[in-house]
mmCIF file of C-alpha atoms and ligand atoms in Angstrom:
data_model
loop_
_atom_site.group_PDB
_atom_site.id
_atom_site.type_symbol
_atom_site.label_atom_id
_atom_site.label_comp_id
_atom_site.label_asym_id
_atom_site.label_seq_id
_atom_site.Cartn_x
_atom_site.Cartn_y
_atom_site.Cartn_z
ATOM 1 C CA UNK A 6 0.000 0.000 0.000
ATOM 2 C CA UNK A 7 2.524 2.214 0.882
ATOM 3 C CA UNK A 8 4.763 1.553 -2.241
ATOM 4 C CA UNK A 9 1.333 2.707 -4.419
ATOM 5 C CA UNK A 10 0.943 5.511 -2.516
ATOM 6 C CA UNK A 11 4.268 6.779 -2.490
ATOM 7 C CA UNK A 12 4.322 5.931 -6.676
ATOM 8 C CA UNK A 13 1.333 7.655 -7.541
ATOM 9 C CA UNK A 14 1.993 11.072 -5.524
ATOM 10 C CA UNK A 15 5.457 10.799 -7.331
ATOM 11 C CA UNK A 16 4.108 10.986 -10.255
ATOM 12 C CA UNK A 17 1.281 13.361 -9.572
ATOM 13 C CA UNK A 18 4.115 15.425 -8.323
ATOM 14 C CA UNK A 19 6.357 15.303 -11.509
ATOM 15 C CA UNK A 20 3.326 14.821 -14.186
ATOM 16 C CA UNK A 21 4.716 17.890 -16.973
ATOM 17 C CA UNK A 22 1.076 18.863 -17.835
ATOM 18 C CA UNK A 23 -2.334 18.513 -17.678
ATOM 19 C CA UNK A 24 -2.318 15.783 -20.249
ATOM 20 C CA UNK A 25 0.184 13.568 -17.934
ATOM 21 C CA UNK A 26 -1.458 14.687 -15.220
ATOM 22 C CA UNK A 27 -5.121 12.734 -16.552
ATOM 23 C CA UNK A 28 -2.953 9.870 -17.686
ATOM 24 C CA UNK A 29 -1.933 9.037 -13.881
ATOM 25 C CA UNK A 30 -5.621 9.490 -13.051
ATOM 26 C CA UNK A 31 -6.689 6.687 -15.395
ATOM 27 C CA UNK A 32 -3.535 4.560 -14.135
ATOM 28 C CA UNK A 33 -4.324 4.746 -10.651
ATOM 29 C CA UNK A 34 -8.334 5.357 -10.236
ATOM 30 C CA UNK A 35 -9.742 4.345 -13.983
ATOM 31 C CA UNK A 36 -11.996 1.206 -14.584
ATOM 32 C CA UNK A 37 -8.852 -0.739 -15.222
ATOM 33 C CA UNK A 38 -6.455 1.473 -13.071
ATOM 34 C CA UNK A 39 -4.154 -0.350 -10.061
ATOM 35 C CA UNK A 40 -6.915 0.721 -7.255
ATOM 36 C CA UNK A 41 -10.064 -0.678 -9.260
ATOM 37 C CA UNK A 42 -7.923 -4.110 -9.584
ATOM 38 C CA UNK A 43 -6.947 -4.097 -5.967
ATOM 39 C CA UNK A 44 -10.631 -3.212 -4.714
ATOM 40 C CA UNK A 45 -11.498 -6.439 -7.264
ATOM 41 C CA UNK A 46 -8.936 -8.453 -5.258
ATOM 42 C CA UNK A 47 -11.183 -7.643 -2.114
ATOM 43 C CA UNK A 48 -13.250 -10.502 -3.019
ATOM 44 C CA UNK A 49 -10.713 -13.018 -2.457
ATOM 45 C CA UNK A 50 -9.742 -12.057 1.106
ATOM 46 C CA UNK A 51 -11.149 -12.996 4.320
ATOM 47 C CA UNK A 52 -13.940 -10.733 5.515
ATOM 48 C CA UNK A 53 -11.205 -9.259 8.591
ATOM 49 C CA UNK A 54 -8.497 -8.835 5.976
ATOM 50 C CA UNK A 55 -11.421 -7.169 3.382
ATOM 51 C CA UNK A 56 -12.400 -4.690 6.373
ATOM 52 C CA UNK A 57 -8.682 -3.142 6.969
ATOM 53 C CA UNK A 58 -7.328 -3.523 3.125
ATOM 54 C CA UNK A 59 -11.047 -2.044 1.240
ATOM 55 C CA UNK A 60 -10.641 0.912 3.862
ATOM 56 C CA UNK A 61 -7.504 1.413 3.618
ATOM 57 C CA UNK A 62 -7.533 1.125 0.119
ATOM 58 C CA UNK A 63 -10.378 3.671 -0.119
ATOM 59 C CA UNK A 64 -8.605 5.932 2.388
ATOM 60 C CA UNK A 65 -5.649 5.673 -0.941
ATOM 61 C CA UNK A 66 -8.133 6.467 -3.409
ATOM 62 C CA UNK A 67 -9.441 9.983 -1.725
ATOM 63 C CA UNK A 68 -5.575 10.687 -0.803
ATOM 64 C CA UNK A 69 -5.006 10.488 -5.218
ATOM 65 C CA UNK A 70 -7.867 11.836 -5.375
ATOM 66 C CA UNK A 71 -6.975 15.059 -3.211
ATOM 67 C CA UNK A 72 -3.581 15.000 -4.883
ATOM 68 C CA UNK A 73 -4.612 15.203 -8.630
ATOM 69 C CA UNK A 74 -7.071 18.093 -7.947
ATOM 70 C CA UNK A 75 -4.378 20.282 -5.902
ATOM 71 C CA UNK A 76 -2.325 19.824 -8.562
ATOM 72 C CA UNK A 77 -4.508 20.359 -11.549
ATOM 73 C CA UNK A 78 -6.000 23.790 -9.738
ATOM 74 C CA UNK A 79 -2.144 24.576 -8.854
ATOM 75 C CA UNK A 80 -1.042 24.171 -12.887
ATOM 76 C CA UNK A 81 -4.397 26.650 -13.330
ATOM 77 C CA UNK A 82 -2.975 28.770 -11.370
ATOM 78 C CA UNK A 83 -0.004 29.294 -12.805
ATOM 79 C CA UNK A 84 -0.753 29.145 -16.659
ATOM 80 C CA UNK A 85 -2.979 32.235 -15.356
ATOM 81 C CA UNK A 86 -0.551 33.513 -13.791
ATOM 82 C CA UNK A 87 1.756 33.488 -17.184
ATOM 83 C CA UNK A 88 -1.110 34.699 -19.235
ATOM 84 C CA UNK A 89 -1.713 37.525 -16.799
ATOM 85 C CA UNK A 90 2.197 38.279 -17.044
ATOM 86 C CA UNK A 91 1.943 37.953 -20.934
ATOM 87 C CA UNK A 92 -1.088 40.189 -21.691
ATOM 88 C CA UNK A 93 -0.491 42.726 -19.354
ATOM 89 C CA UNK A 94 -1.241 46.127 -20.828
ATOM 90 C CA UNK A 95 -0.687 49.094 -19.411
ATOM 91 C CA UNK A 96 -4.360 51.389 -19.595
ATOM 92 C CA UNK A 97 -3.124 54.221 -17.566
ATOM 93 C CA UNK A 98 -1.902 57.718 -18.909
ATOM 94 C CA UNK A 99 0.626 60.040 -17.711
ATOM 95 C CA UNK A 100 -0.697 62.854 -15.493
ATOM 96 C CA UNK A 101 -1.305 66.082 -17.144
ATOM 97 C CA UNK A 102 0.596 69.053 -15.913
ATOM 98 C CA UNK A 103 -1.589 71.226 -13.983
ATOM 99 C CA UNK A 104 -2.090 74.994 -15.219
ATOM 100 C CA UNK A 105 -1.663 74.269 -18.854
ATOM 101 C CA UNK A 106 -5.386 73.521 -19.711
ATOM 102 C CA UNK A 107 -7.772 75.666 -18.328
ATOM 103 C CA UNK A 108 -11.717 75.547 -17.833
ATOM 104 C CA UNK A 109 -13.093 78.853 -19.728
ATOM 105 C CA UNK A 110 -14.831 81.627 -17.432
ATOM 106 C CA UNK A 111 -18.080 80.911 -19.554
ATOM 107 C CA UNK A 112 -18.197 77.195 -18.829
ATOM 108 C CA UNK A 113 -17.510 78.034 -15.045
ATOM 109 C CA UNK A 114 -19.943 80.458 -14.425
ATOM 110 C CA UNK A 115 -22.616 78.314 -16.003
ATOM 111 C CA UNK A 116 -21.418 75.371 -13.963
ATOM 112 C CA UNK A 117 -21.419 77.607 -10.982
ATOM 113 C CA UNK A 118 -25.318 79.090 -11.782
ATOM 114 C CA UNK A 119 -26.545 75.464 -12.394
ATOM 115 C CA UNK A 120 -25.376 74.311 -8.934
ATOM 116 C CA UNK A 121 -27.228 77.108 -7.307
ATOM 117 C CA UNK A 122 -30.330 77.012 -8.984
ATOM 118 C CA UNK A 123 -30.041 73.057 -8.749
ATOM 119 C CA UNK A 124 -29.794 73.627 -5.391
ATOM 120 C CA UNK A 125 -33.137 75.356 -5.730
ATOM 121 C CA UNK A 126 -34.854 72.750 -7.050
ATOM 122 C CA UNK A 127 -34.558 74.014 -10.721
ATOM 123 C CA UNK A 128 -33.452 71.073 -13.881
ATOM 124 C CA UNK A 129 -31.754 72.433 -16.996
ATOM 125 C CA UNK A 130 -33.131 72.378 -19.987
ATOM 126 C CA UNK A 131 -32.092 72.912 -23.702
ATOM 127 C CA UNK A 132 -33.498 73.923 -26.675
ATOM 128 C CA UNK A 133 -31.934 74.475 -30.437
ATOM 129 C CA UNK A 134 -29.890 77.305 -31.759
ATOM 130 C CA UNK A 135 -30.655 77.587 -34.990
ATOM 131 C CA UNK A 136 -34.614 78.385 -33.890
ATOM 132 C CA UNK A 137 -38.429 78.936 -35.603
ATOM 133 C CA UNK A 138 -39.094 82.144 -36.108
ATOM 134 C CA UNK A 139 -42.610 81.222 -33.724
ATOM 135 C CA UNK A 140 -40.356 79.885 -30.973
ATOM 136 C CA UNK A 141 -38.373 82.824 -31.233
ATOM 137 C CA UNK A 142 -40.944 86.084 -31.227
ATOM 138 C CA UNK A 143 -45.132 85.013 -31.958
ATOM 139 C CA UNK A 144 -44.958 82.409 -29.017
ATOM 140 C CA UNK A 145 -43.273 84.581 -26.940
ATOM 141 C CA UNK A 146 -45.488 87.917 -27.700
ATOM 142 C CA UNK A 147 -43.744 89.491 -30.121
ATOM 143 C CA UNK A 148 -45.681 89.350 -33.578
ATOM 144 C CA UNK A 149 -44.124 90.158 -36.892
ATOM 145 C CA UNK A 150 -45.153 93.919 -36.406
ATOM 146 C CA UNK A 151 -43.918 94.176 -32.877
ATOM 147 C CA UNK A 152 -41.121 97.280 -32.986
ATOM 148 C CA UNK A 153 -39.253 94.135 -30.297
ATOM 149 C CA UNK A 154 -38.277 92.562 -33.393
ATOM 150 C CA UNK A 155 -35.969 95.496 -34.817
ATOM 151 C CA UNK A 156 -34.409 95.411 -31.556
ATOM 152 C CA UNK A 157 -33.441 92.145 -31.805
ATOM 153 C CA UNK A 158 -30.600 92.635 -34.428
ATOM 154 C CA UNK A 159 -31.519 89.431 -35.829
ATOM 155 C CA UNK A 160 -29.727 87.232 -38.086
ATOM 156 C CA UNK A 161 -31.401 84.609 -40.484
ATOM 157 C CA UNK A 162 -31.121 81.259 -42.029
ATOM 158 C CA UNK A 163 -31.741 81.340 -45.886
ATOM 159 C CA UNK A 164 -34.736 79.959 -47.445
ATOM 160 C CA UNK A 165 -34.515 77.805 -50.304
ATOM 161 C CA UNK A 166 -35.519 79.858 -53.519
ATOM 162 C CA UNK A 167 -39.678 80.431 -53.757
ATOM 163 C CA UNK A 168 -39.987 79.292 -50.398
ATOM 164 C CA UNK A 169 -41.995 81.643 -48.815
ATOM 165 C CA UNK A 170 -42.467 80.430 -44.972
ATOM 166 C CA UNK A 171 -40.788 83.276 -42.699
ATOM 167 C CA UNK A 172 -37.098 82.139 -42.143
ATOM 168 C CA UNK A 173 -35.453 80.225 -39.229
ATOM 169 C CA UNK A 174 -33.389 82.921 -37.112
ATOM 170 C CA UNK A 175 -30.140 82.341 -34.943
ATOM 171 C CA UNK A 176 -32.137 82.659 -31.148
ATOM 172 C CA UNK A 177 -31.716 86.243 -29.938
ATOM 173 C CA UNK A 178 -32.275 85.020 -26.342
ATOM 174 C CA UNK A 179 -33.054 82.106 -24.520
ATOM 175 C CA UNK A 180 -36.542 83.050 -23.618
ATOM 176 C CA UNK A 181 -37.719 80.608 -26.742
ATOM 177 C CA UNK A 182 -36.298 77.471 -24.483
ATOM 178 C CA UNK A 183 -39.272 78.256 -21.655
ATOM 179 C CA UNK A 184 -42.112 77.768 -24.061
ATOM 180 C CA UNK A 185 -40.004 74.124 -25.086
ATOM 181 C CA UNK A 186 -40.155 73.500 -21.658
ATOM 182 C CA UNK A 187 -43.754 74.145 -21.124
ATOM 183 C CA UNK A 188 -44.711 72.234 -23.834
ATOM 184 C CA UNK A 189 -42.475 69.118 -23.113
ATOM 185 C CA UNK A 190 -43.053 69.400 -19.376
ATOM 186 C CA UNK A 191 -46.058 70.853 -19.088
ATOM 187 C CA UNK A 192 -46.923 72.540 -15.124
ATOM 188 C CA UNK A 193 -45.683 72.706 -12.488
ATOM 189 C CA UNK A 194 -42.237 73.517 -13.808
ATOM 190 C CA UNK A 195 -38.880 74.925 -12.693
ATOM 191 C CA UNK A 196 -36.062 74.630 -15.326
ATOM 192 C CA UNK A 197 -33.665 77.119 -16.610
ATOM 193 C CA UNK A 198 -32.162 77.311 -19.671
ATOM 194 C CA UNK A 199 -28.543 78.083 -20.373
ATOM 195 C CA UNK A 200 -26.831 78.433 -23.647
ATOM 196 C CA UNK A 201 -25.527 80.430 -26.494
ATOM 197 C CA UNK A 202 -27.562 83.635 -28.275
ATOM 198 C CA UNK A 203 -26.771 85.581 -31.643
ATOM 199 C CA UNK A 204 -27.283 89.430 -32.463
ATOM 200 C CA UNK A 205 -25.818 91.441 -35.146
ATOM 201 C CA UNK A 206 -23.882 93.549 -32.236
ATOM 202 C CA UNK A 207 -20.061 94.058 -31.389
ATOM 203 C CA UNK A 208 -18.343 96.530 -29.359
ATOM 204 C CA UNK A 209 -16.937 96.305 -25.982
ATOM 205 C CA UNK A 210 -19.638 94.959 -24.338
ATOM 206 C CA UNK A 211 -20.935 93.266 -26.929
ATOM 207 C CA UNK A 212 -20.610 90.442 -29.207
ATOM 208 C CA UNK A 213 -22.461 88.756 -32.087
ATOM 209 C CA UNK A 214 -22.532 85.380 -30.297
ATOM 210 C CA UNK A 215 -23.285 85.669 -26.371
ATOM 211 C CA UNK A 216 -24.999 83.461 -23.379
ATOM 212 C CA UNK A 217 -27.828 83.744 -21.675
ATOM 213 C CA UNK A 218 -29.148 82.190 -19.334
ATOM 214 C CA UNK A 219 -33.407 81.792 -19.097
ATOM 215 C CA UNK A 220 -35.061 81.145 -15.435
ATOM 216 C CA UNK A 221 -38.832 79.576 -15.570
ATOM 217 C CA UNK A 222 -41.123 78.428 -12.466
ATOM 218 C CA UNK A 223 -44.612 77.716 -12.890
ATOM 219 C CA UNK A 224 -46.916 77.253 -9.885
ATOM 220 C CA UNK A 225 -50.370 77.911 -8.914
ATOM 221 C CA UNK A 226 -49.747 80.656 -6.589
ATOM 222 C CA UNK A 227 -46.073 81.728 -8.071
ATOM 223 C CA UNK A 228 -45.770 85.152 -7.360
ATOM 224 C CA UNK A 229 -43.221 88.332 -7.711
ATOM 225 C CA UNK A 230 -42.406 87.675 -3.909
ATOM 226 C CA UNK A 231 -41.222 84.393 -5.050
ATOM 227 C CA UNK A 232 -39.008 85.783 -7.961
ATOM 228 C CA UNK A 233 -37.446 88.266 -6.017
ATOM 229 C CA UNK A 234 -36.481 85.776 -2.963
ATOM 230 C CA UNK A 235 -35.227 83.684 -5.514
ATOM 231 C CA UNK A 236 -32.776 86.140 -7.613
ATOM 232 C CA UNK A 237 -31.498 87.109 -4.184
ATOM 233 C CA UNK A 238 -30.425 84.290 -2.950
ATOM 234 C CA UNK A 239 -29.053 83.219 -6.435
ATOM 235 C CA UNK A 240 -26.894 86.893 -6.365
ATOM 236 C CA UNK A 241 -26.045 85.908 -2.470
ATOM 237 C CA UNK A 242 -24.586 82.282 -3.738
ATOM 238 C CA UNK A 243 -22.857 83.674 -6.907
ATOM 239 C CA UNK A 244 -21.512 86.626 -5.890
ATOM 240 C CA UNK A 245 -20.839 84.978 -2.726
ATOM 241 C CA UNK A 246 -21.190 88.577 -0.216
ATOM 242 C CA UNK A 247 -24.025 87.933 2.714
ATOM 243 C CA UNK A 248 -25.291 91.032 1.919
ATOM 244 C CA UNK A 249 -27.157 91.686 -1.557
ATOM 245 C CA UNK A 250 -28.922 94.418 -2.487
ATOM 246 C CA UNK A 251 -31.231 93.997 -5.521
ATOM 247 C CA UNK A 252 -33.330 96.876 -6.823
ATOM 248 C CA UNK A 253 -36.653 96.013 -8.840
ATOM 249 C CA UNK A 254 -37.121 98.707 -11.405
ATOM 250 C CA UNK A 255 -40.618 98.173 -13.870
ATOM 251 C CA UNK A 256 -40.075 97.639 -17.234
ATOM 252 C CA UNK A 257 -41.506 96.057 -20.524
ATOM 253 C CA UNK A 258 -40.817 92.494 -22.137
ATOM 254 C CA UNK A 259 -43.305 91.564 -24.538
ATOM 255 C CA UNK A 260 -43.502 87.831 -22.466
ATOM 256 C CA UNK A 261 -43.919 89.237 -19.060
ATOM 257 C CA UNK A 262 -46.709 91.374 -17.505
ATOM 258 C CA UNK A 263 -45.858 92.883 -15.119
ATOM 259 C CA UNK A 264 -42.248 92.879 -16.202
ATOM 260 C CA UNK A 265 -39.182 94.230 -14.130
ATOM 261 C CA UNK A 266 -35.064 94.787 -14.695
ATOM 262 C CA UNK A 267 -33.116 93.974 -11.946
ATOM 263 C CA UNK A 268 -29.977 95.936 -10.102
ATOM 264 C CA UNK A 269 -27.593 94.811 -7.653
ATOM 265 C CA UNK A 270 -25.858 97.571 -5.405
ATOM 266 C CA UNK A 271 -22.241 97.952 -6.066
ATOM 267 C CA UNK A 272 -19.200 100.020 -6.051
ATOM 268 C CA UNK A 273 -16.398 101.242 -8.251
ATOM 269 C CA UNK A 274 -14.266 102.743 -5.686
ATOM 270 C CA UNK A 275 -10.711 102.549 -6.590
ATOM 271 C CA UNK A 276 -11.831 101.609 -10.339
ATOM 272 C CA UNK A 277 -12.595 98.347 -8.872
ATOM 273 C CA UNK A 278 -15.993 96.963 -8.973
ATOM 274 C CA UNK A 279 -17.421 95.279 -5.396
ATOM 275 C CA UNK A 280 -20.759 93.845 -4.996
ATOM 276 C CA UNK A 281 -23.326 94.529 -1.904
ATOM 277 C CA UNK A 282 -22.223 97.912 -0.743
ATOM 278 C CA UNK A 283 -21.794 101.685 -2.469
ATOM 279 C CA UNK A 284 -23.729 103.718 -4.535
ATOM 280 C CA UNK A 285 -24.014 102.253 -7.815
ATOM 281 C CA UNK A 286 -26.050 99.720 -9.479
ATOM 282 C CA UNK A 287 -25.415 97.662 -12.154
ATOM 283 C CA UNK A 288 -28.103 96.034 -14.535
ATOM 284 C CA UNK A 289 -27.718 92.195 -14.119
ATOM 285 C CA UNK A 290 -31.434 91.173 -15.739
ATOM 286 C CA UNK A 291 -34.813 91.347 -16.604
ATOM 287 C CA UNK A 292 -37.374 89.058 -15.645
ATOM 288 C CA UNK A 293 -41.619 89.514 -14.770
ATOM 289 C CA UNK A 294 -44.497 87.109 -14.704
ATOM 290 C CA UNK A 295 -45.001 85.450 -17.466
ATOM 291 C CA UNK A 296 -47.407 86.566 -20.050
ATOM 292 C CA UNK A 297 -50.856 84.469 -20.191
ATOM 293 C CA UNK A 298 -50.290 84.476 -24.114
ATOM 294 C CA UNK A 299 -46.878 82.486 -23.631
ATOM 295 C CA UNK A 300 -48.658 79.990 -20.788
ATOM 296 C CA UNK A 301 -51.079 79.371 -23.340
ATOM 297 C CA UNK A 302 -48.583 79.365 -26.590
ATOM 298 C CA UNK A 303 -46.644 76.797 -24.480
ATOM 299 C CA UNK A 304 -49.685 74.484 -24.016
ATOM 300 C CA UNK A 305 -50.499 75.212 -19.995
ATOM 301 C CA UNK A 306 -53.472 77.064 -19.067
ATOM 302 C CA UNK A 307 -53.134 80.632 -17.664
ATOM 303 C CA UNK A 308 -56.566 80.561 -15.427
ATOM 304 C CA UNK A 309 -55.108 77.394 -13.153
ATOM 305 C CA UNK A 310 -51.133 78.269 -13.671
ATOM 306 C CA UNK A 311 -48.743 81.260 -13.037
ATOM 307 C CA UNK A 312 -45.294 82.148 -12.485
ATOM 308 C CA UNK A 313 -42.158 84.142 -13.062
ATOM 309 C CA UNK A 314 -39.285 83.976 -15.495
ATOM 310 C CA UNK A 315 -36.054 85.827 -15.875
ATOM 311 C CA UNK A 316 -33.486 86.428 -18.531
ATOM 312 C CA UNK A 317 -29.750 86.999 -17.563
ATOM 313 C CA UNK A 318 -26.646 87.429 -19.487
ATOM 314 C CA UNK A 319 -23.798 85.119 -18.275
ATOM 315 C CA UNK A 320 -20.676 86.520 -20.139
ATOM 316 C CA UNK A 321 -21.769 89.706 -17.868
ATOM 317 C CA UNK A 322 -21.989 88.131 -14.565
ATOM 318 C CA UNK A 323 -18.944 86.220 -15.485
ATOM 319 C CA UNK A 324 -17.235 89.562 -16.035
ATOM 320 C CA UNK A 325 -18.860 91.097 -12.755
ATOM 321 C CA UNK A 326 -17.795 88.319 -10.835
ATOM 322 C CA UNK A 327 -13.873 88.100 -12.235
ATOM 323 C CA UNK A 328 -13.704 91.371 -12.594
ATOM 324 C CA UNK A 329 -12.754 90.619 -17.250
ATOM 325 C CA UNK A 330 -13.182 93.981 -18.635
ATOM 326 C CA UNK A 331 -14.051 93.079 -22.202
ATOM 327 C CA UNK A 332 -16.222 90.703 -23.439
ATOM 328 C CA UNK A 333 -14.260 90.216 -26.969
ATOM 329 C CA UNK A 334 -11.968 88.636 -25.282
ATOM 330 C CA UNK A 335 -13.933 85.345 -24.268
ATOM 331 C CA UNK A 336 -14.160 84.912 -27.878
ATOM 332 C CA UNK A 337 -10.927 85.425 -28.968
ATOM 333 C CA UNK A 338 -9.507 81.903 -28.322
ATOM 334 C CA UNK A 339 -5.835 83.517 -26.760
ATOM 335 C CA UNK A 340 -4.537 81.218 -24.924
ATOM 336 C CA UNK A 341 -2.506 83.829 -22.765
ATOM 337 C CA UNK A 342 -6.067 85.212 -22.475
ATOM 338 C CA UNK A 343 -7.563 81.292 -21.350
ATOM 339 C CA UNK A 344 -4.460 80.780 -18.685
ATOM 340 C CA UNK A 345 -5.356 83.929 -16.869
ATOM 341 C CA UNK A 346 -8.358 84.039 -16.726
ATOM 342 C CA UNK A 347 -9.423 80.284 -16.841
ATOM 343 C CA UNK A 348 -9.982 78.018 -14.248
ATOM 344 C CA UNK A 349 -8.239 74.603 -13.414
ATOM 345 C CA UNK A 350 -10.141 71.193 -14.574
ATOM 346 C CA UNK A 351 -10.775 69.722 -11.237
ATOM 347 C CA UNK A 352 -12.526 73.287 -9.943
ATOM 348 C CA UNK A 353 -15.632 71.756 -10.117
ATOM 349 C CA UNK A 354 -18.333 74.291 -8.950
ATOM 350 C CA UNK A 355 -20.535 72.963 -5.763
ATOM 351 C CA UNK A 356 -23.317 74.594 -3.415
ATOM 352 C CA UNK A 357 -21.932 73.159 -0.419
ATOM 353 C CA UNK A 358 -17.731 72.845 -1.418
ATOM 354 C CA UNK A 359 -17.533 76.676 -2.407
ATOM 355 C CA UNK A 360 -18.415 78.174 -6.254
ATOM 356 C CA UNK A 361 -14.750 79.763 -6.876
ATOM 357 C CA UNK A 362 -11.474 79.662 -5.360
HETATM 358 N N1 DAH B 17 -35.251 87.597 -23.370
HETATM 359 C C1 DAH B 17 -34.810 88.844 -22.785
HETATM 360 C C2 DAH B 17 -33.609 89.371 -23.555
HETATM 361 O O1 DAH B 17 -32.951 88.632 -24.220
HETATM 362 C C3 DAH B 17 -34.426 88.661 -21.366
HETATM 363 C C4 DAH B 17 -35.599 88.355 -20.510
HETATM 364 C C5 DAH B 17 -36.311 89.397 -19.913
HETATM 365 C C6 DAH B 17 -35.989 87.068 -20.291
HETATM 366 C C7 DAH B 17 -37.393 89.149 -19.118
HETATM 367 C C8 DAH B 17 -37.105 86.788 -19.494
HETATM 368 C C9 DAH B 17 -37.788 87.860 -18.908
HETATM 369 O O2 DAH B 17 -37.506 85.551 -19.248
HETATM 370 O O3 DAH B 17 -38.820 87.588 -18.122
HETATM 371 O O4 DAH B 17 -33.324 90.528 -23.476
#
């Protein structure tokens, strides 16, 4: 017994592969392996002898047994081991020197506004740039006679000769985004609506291509009280000073009624601009209660619904807030321009972790 034993974990031991390996399986525990021929032996011995040699024997059989699997697994092991060592591939890529690339003050400031109006309770929504000229103006309250329209320094798509349908238009604003809201959403709604605007317009503070940024809530008691608490404590978390001062002055938007512009105190002492205190103000929007004709243009029913909307240009509060004197320059692509004024990738814009550095 002990001769068989010692044979057979031998060869287990020194078998080269797996094929070797299943031949010592079949030699030992087969049909016609040396264990199966010693258990048919059992038959010939007396039933004391039988008891000690068949358990003994089987005690043999589970000890192979044992041995082959250990070593099969242990030869798994180990060609996975060599494959692993073989295919290795290296996914990882160098780090990027910090300072070089830089987020762009636009991108920034709209990642900073949609944390704080997120915050609020507000989703973000966006609509097309190249826009219908109903979108745009009639759904909004402006019809094709409205003097709003020469204001808007439009530009337009081209029509395909003898087509006659008024053209597609570059968006002049945002505002168009609200009624795509309404209509997709329908009420109660809170979204706003960043993105890029066109006019025919360029000068200092001006450019043909600008942002805005459009604010929407519809409620059934939505009121001006609301709006107002709700462009404070946006100015409060942007500007990030405790104390804001915003000043409500009436106005006219065709898609408001009543309609108001909006001031926040500031000061230039020293040439340099501060927000909250002094004895300036400084335009930063206009906003109202939305028009019944736009509630209805947008599909939601002005006798159950109501609520405010604003309009706010973010290359200006980006300019306010990091103090960029001229608006050309965000569109100028210099990267001398980007690495001053830009911010670093991982500056990602929170409520809670801070807005800016
Ligand atoms: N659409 C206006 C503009 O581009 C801004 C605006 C004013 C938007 C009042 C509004 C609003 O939603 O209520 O000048």
């Amino acid at each position: 017994m002990d001769t068989l034993r010692s044979t057979y974990l031998d060869r287990i031991a020194t078998a080269a592969d797996g094929d070797a390996l299943e031949q010592v399986r079949t030699a030992a525990l087969g049909k016609k392996g040396e264990i199966s021929g010693r258990m048919k032996e059992l038959g010939r011995m007396t039933p004391e002898e039988r008891q000690t040699t068949g358990a003994a024997l089987n005690r043999l059989k589970d000890e192979i047994d044992a041995a082959l699997r250990a070593r099969k697994q242990g030869m798994e092991d180990a060609a996975l081991d060599a494959r692993l060592r073989e295919e290795w591939l290296d996914v990882t890529l160098p780090g990027r020197p910090r300072g070089r690339e830089s987020i762009h003050p636009v991108s920034q400031v709209t990642e900073e506004i949609t944390a704080i109006f997120a915050d609020m309770g507000f989703a973000v929504a966006e609509g097309p740039q190249v826009e219908s000229d109903w979108y745009n103006f009639d759904a909004l309250n402006i019809p094709p006679e409205h003097p709003a329209r020469q204001e808007h320094d439009t530009f337009f798509m081209a029509r395909a000769d003898g087509d006659t349908r008024p053209p597609h238009v570059l968006r002049t604003h945002t505002s168009p985004v609200q009624v795509r809201a309404m209509e997709t959403t329908g009420a109660p709604i809170r979204v706003i609506c960043p993105g890029r605007v066109y006019r025919m317009d360029m000068d200092q503070t001006h450019t043909p291509m600008f942002h805005q940024v459009e604010g929407l809530a519809i409620g059934k008691d939505i009121s001006m009280a609301n709006l107002k608490w709700t462009l404070e404590e946006f100015c409060r978390a942007f500007f990030e000073v405790d104390d804001v001062e915003l000043r409500f002055r009436a106005s006219h938007f065709p898609f408001t009624e009543p309609s108001a512009e909006v001031d926040i105190r500031c000061s230039w002492e020293g040439g340099k601009l501060s927000i909250g205190q002094g004895d300036s103000w400084l335009e930063i929007l206009g906003s109202g209660m939305v028009h019944p004709k736009v509630l209805r243009a947008g599909g939601i029913d002005p006798d159950t619904w109501q609520g405010f909307a604003f309009g706010m240009g973010i290359d200006r509060v980006a300019m306010l807030k990091y103090g960029i004197p001229d608006l050309r320059a965000f569109f100028e692509s210099d990267l001398r321009w980007l690495r001053h004024y830009g911010f670093a990738a991982g500056d990602v814009p929170g409520v809670a972790g801070g807005l800016s550095r």
